[in-house]
Coordinates of C-alpha atoms in Angstrom, one line a residue:
M18 CA -29.2 -13.2 -1.3
E19 CA -29.6 -9.8 -2.9
V20 CA -33.4 -10.4 -3.2
I21 CA -33.7 -10.5 0.6
F22 CA -34.6 -7.1 2.1
H23 CA -32.2 -6.3 5.0
E24 CA -32.1 -3.0 6.8
K25 CA -28.8 -2.4 8.6
Q26 CA -28.5 -0.7 11.9
E27 CA -28.9 3.1 12.2
G28 CA -28.7 4.6 15.6
S29 CA -31.0 2.8 18.0
L30 CA -33.7 2.1 15.5
C31 CA -33.4 -1.7 15.9
A32 CA -37.2 -2.0 16.4
Q33 CA -37.9 -0.3 13.0
H34 CA -35.3 -2.6 11.3
C35 CA -36.7 -5.6 13.0
L36 CA -40.3 -4.9 11.8
N37 CA -39.2 -4.0 8.2
N38 CA -36.9 -7.1 7.9
L39 CA -39.8 -9.2 9.1
L40 CA -42.3 -7.8 6.6
Q41 CA -39.6 -7.5 3.9
G42 CA -40.1 -3.9 3.0
E43 CA -40.0 -0.3 4.3
Y44 CA -43.3 -0.5 6.1
F45 CA -42.5 1.5 9.2
S46 CA -40.6 4.7 9.9
P47 CA -39.5 6.3 13.3
V48 CA -42.4 8.8 13.0
E49 CA -45.0 6.1 12.6
L50 CA -43.6 4.1 15.5
S51 CA -43.4 7.2 17.6
S52 CA -47.1 7.9 16.9
I53 CA -48.0 4.4 18.1
A54 CA -45.9 4.9 21.2
M55 CA -47.6 8.2 22.1
Q56 CA -51.0 6.5 21.7
L57 CA -49.9 3.8 24.1
D58 CA -48.7 6.5 26.5
E59 CA -52.0 8.2 26.4
Q60 CA -53.9 5.0 27.0
E61 CA -51.8 4.3 30.0
R62 CA -52.3 7.8 31.4
M63 CA -56.0 7.5 31.1
R64 CA -56.0 4.2 32.9
M65 CA -53.9 5.7 35.7
A66 CA -56.3 8.7 35.9
E67 CA -59.2 6.5 36.7
G68 CA -57.8 6.2 40.3
G69 CA -57.9 10.0 40.6
L70 CA -55.8 12.8 39.3
S71 CA -54.6 13.6 42.8
S72 CA -53.6 10.0 43.6
T73 CA -50.0 9.3 44.4
E74 CA -49.9 6.6 41.6
Y75 CA -51.0 9.1 39.0
R76 CA -48.6 11.8 40.0
T77 CA -45.7 9.3 40.0
F78 CA -46.7 8.1 36.5
I79 CA -46.9 11.6 35.1
Q80 CA -43.4 12.4 36.3
Q81 CA -41.8 9.3 34.8
P82 CA -40.6 9.2 31.2
S83 CA -42.4 7.2 28.5
G84 CA -41.9 3.4 28.8
N85 CA -42.7 2.9 25.1
M86 CA -40.0 4.9 23.5
D87 CA -37.0 7.2 24.3
D88 CA -35.0 9.8 22.5
S89 CA -32.5 7.3 21.2
G90 CA -35.1 5.5 19.1
F91 CA -35.9 2.5 21.3
F92 CA -39.4 1.2 21.1
S93 CA -41.0 -1.3 23.5
I94 CA -42.6 -4.7 22.8
Q95 CA -46.0 -3.1 23.1
V96 CA -45.2 -0.7 20.2
I97 CA -43.9 -3.7 18.1
S98 CA -47.0 -5.7 19.0
D99 CA -49.4 -2.9 18.0
A100 CA -47.5 -2.3 14.8
L101 CA -47.8 -6.0 13.8
G102 CA -51.5 -5.9 14.8
V103 CA -52.2 -3.6 11.8
W104 CA -51.2 -6.7 9.6
G105 CA -53.2 -9.1 11.6
L106 CA -50.1 -10.6 13.3
E107 CA -49.6 -11.4 17.0
L108 CA -46.7 -12.3 19.2
I109 CA -46.5 -15.3 21.5
L110 CA -43.6 -15.7 24.0
F111 CA -41.6 -18.7 22.9
N112 CA -39.9 -18.9 26.3
S113 CA -43.2 -19.3 28.1
P114 CA -44.2 -22.7 29.7
E115 CA -47.6 -22.5 27.9
Y116 CA -46.0 -22.5 24.5
Q117 CA -43.4 -25.1 25.4
I118 CA -46.2 -27.4 26.5
L119 CA -47.6 -27.3 22.9
G120 CA -44.4 -29.0 21.7
I121 CA -44.4 -27.2 18.4
D122 CA -41.3 -27.8 16.3
P123 CA -39.6 -24.3 15.6
I124 CA -39.0 -25.4 12.0
N125 CA -42.8 -25.4 11.4
E126 CA -43.1 -21.7 12.4
R127 CA -42.7 -18.8 10.0
A128 CA -40.8 -16.2 12.0
F129 CA -39.4 -15.2 15.4
I130 CA -38.6 -11.8 17.0
C131 CA -35.7 -11.8 19.5
N132 CA -34.8 -9.2 22.1
Y133 CA -31.9 -8.8 24.4
K134 CA -31.0 -5.6 26.3
E135 CA -33.3 -3.4 24.2
H136 CA -32.0 -4.8 20.8
W137 CA -34.6 -6.3 18.5
F138 CA -34.0 -8.6 15.5
T139 CA -35.9 -11.0 13.3
V140 CA -35.4 -14.6 12.3
R141 CA -37.6 -15.5 9.4
K142 CA -38.2 -18.4 6.9
L143 CA -38.0 -17.3 3.3
G144 CA -39.0 -20.0 0.8
K145 CA -37.7 -23.2 2.4
Q146 CA -34.8 -21.8 4.3
W147 CA -34.3 -19.8 7.5
F148 CA -32.4 -16.5 7.7
N149 CA -31.1 -14.4 10.6
L150 CA -32.0 -10.9 9.6
N151 CA -30.2 -9.1 12.5
S152 CA -29.6 -5.5 11.5
L153 CA -26.2 -5.6 13.2
L154 CA -25.0 -8.0 10.5
T155 CA -23.5 -7.0 7.2
G156 CA -26.1 -9.2 5.5
P157 CA -28.6 -12.0 6.0
E158 CA -27.2 -15.1 7.7
L159 CA -28.4 -18.5 6.4
I160 CA -29.5 -20.9 9.2
S161 CA -30.0 -24.6 8.4
D162 CA -33.1 -26.5 9.6
T163 CA -31.0 -28.7 11.9
Y164 CA -29.2 -25.7 13.4
L165 CA -32.4 -23.6 14.0
A166 CA -33.4 -25.3 17.2
L167 CA -29.8 -25.1 18.6
F168 CA -29.7 -21.4 17.6
L169 CA -32.8 -20.5 19.5
A170 CA -31.7 -22.6 22.5
Q171 CA -28.4 -20.7 22.5
L172 CA -30.3 -17.4 22.5
Q173 CA -32.4 -18.5 25.4
Q174 CA -29.2 -19.4 27.4
E175 CA -27.8 -15.9 26.7
G176 CA -30.9 -14.3 28.1
Y177 CA -32.8 -13.4 25.0
S178 CA -36.6 -13.1 25.0
I179 CA -38.0 -14.9 21.9
F180 CA -41.4 -14.2 20.4
V181 CA -43.2 -16.4 17.9
V182 CA -44.9 -14.4 15.1
K183 CA -48.3 -15.8 14.4
G184 CA -50.5 -15.0 11.4
D185 CA -50.0 -14.6 7.6
L186 CA -47.1 -12.5 6.7
P187 CA -47.4 -10.3 3.6
D188 CA -46.2 -11.7 0.3
C189 CA -42.7 -10.7 -0.7
E190 CA -40.5 -11.2 -3.7
A191 CA -37.7 -13.0 -1.7
D192 CA -40.2 -15.6 -0.5
Q193 CA -41.5 -16.3 -4.0
I194 CA -38.0 -16.7 -5.5
L195 CA -36.6 -18.8 -2.7
Q196 CA -39.6 -21.2 -3.0
M197 CA -38.1 -22.3 -6.3
I198 CA -34.4 -22.3 -5.5
R199 CA -32.2 -22.9 -2.5
V200 CA -29.2 -20.7 -1.8
Q201 CA -25.8 -21.5 -0.4
Q202 CA -23.7 -19.2 1.7
M203 CA -19.9 -19.7 1.4
Q204 CA -19.0 -17.0 3.9
R205 CA -21.0 -15.9 6.9
P206 CA -21.7 -12.2 7.3
R207 CA -19.8 -10.4 10.1
L208 CA -21.0 -7.8 12.6
I209 CA -21.0 -4.3 11.2
G210 CA -18.6 -3.0 13.8
E211 CA -16.2 -5.9 13.1
D212 CA -16.4 -5.4 9.4
A213 CA -15.6 -1.7 9.8
A214 CA -12.6 -2.5 12.0
L215 CA -11.3 -4.9 9.4
R216 CA -11.7 -2.3 6.6
D217 CA -9.8 0.3 8.7
Q218 CA -7.0 -2.2 9.4
S219 CA -6.8 -3.1 5.7
S220 CA -6.8 0.6 4.7
Q221 CA -4.0 1.3 7.2
S222 CA -2.0 -1.7 5.9
S223 CA -2.4 -0.4 2.4
V224 CA -1.2 3.1 3.3
T225 CA 1.8 1.6 5.2
G226 CA 2.6 -0.6 2.2
V227 CA 2.5 2.4 -0.2
E228 CA 4.8 4.4 2.1
G229 CA 7.1 1.5 2.4
S230 CA 7.3 1.0 -1.4
Q231 CA 7.9 4.7 -1.9
L232 CA 10.8 4.6 0.5
Y233 CA 12.1 1.5 -1.2
D234 CA 11.8 3.1 -4.6
E235 CA 13.5 6.3 -3.5
S236 CA 16.6 4.5 -2.1
P237 CA 17.9 3.2 -5.5
M238 CA 17.3 6.7 -6.9
M239 CA 19.6 8.2 -4.3
D240 CA 22.2 5.5 -5.0
E241 CA 22.1 6.2 -8.7
D242 CA 22.6 9.9 -8.2
E243 CA 25.6 9.3 -6.0
E244 CA 27.0 6.8 -8.5
N245 CA 26.6 9.3 -11.3
L246 CA 28.4 12.0 -9.2
Q247 CA 31.3 9.6 -8.6
K248 CA 31.5 8.8 -12.3
A249 CA 31.6 12.5 -13.2
L250 CA 34.3 13.2 -10.6
T251 CA 36.4 10.2 -11.9
L252 CA 36.1 11.3 -15.5
S253 CA 37.1 14.9 -14.5
R254 CA 40.2 13.6 -12.7
Q255 CA 41.1 11.4 -15.6
Q256 CA 40.8 14.3 -18.0
I257 CA 43.0 16.5 -15.8
D258 CA 45.6 13.7 -15.5
M259 CA 45.6 13.2 -19.3
E260 CA 46.1 16.9 -19.9
D261 CA 48.9 17.0 -17.3
E262 CA 50.5 14.0 -18.8
E263 CA 50.4 15.4 -22.4
A264 CA 51.9 18.6 -21.2
D265 CA 54.7 16.7 -19.5
L266 CA 55.3 14.6 -22.6
R267 CA 55.5 17.7 -24.8
R268 CA 58.0 19.4 -22.4
A269 CA 60.1 16.2 -22.2
I270 CA 60.3 15.7 -26.0
Q271 CA 61.2 19.3 -26.5
L272 CA 63.9 19.1 -23.8
S273 CA 65.2 15.8 -25.2
M274 CA 65.5 17.3 -28.7
Q275 CA 67.5 20.2 -27.3
G276 CA 69.9 17.9 -25.6
G277 CA 68.9 18.2 -22.0
H278 CA 66.0 18.3 -19.4
R279 CA 64.5 21.4 -17.9
S280 CA 65.0 21.9 -14.2
E281 CA 61.3 21.5 -13.4
Y282 CA 61.3 18.0 -15.0
T283 CA 64.5 17.0 -13.3
E284 CA 62.8 17.5 -9.9
T285 CA 60.3 14.7 -10.7
S286 CA 62.8 12.3 -12.3
P287 CA 64.2 9.3 -10.3
C288 CA 67.8 10.6 -10.9
S289 CA 69.3 14.0 -11.4
V290 CA 70.3 14.8 -15.1
P291 CA 72.5 17.8 -15.5
Q292 CA 71.5 20.4 -18.0
T293 CA 73.6 20.8 -21.1
S294 CA 75.1 24.2 -21.7
G295 CA 73.9 26.1 -24.6
T296 CA 70.3 24.8 -24.4
S297 CA 68.0 27.1 -26.2
N298 CA 64.6 28.1 -25.0
P299 CA 61.9 25.8 -26.5
G300 CA 59.5 28.7 -26.7
S301 CA 61.8 30.5 -29.1
L302 CA 61.8 27.7 -31.7
S303 CA 59.4 27.7 -34.6
Q304 CA 57.2 24.8 -35.5
E305 CA 59.3 24.0 -38.6
E306 CA 62.5 24.0 -36.5
L307 CA 61.0 21.6 -34.0
R308 CA 59.8 19.3 -36.8
Q309 CA 63.3 19.3 -38.4
R310 CA 65.0 18.6 -35.1
R311 CA 62.5 15.8 -34.3
Q312 CA 63.2 14.3 -37.7
L313 CA 66.9 14.5 -37.2
Y314 CA 66.5 13.0 -33.7
F315 CA 64.7 9.9 -34.9
E316 CA 67.2 9.4 -37.8
N317 CA 70.0 9.6 -35.3
Q318 CA 68.2 7.1 -33.0
N319 CA 68.0 4.7 -36.0
Q320 CA 71.7 4.8 -36.4
I321 CA 72.4 4.3 -32.7
K322 CA 70.1 1.2 -32.8
H323 CA 72.8 -0.7 -34.8
E324 CA 75.6 0.4 -32.6
Q325 CA 73.9 -0.5 -29.3
R326 CA 72.2 -3.9 -29.9
S327 CA 73.9 -5.4 -26.9
D328 CA 72.5 -2.7 -24.6
G329 CA 69.4 -3.3 -22.5
N330 CA 67.7 -0.4 -24.4
N331 CA 67.6 -2.4 -27.6
A332 CA 64.0 -3.5 -27.3
T333 CA 62.9 0.0 -26.4
T334 CA 64.8 1.6 -29.3
D335 CA 63.3 -1.0 -31.7
S336 CA 59.9 -0.3 -30.4
V337 CA 60.2 3.4 -31.0
N338 CA 61.8 2.9 -34.5
T339 CA 59.1 0.5 -35.6
G340 CA 56.4 2.8 -34.4
A341 CA 57.9 5.7 -36.4
D342 CA 58.2 3.5 -39.5
S343 CA 54.7 2.2 -39.3
G344 CA 53.1 5.6 -39.1
M345 CA 52.6 6.1 -35.3
N346 CA 50.5 9.1 -34.3
E347 CA 52.0 12.1 -32.6
E348 CA 51.0 11.1 -29.1
D349 CA 52.6 7.7 -29.4
M350 CA 55.8 9.3 -30.7
L351 CA 55.8 11.7 -27.9
R352 CA 55.5 8.9 -25.3
A353 CA 58.2 6.8 -27.0
A354 CA 60.6 9.8 -27.2
M355 CA 60.1 10.5 -23.5
K356 CA 60.9 7.0 -22.5
I357 CA 64.0 7.0 -24.7
S358 CA 65.0 10.3 -23.1
L359 CA 64.7 8.8 -19.6
D360 CA 66.5 5.5 -20.5
T361 CA 69.4 7.2 -22.2
G362 CA 69.9 9.7 -19.4
G363 CA 69.4 12.7 -21.6
T364 CA 72.1 11.9 -24.1
K365 CA 72.5 14.7 -26.6
P366 CA 72.0 13.5 -30.2
E367 CA 74.9 14.1 -32.5
A368 CA 72.6 15.6 -35.0
Q369 CA 72.2 18.7 -32.8
D370 CA 76.0 19.3 -32.8
K371 CA 75.9 19.8 -36.5

């Protein structure tokens, strides 16, 4: 189909497109058709002047605009007929009774020119197939031999004027190629206006789809940011809780090794534990003294374990003792010491009396 010359509609130059599609080439321009129209206007003026320049008919004719062309680019059938006359071609009205009497099968003709409401287009045979070369279409439309007569009849019912092109059309490449091959058309061309509307609709759908996908993509990003923020807050709270817990454990073990609880810890305990008189300030003890007292405390707890097997604290004491024997780290020992301190109610170890 690419070999077929097909001018698409520009402005109101349908007469130019009709002629060039018929002749299969850029044979006529608006300037050339305007020149033909002005020659026709002059010929008509001269005929009207024969009745006298002062006659009413002549004055009326002079005041009227040209009937062969207008500013929009429309050209009359006379302009088209004179343009084809340069190529030795003539037009016969297909709708006329005279032509219908001849009974010529449309399939045996070579081309038709159709007009309706100042729009011109060509239907031409190229090779062995017929094509609708309407400039309002996006491309040539294949017409089967069986459908040609029905197509022309439909145009007549719609009010079209149909002209048969008589004479030898100039040779063209499309006619030579299509003499050897036949083409098939899987999809019919659309009107130019309809095709533009579909493209606009498709473009808008694409833009909407892109915006929708962007919104969809941004939503998970916002969720991920919120999730990361929550994780950071949770870790921060956990770190603070661990630091507070370690501080409490250190204070508890120091108080337990001194034989009593500090008043600030007593406020958070389930029961009130009285302070033992003579408790020294933990901050005044050196690291070596704390280590010695802790060692004495665990040795004393080992001795108590044998004396209190029947008590409910047996399992807890064994757990702490086993942990100390197996090389528990300092944090585990602190936690165990705090639990023993709470379970025994702040019992003062005998080692501290010595």
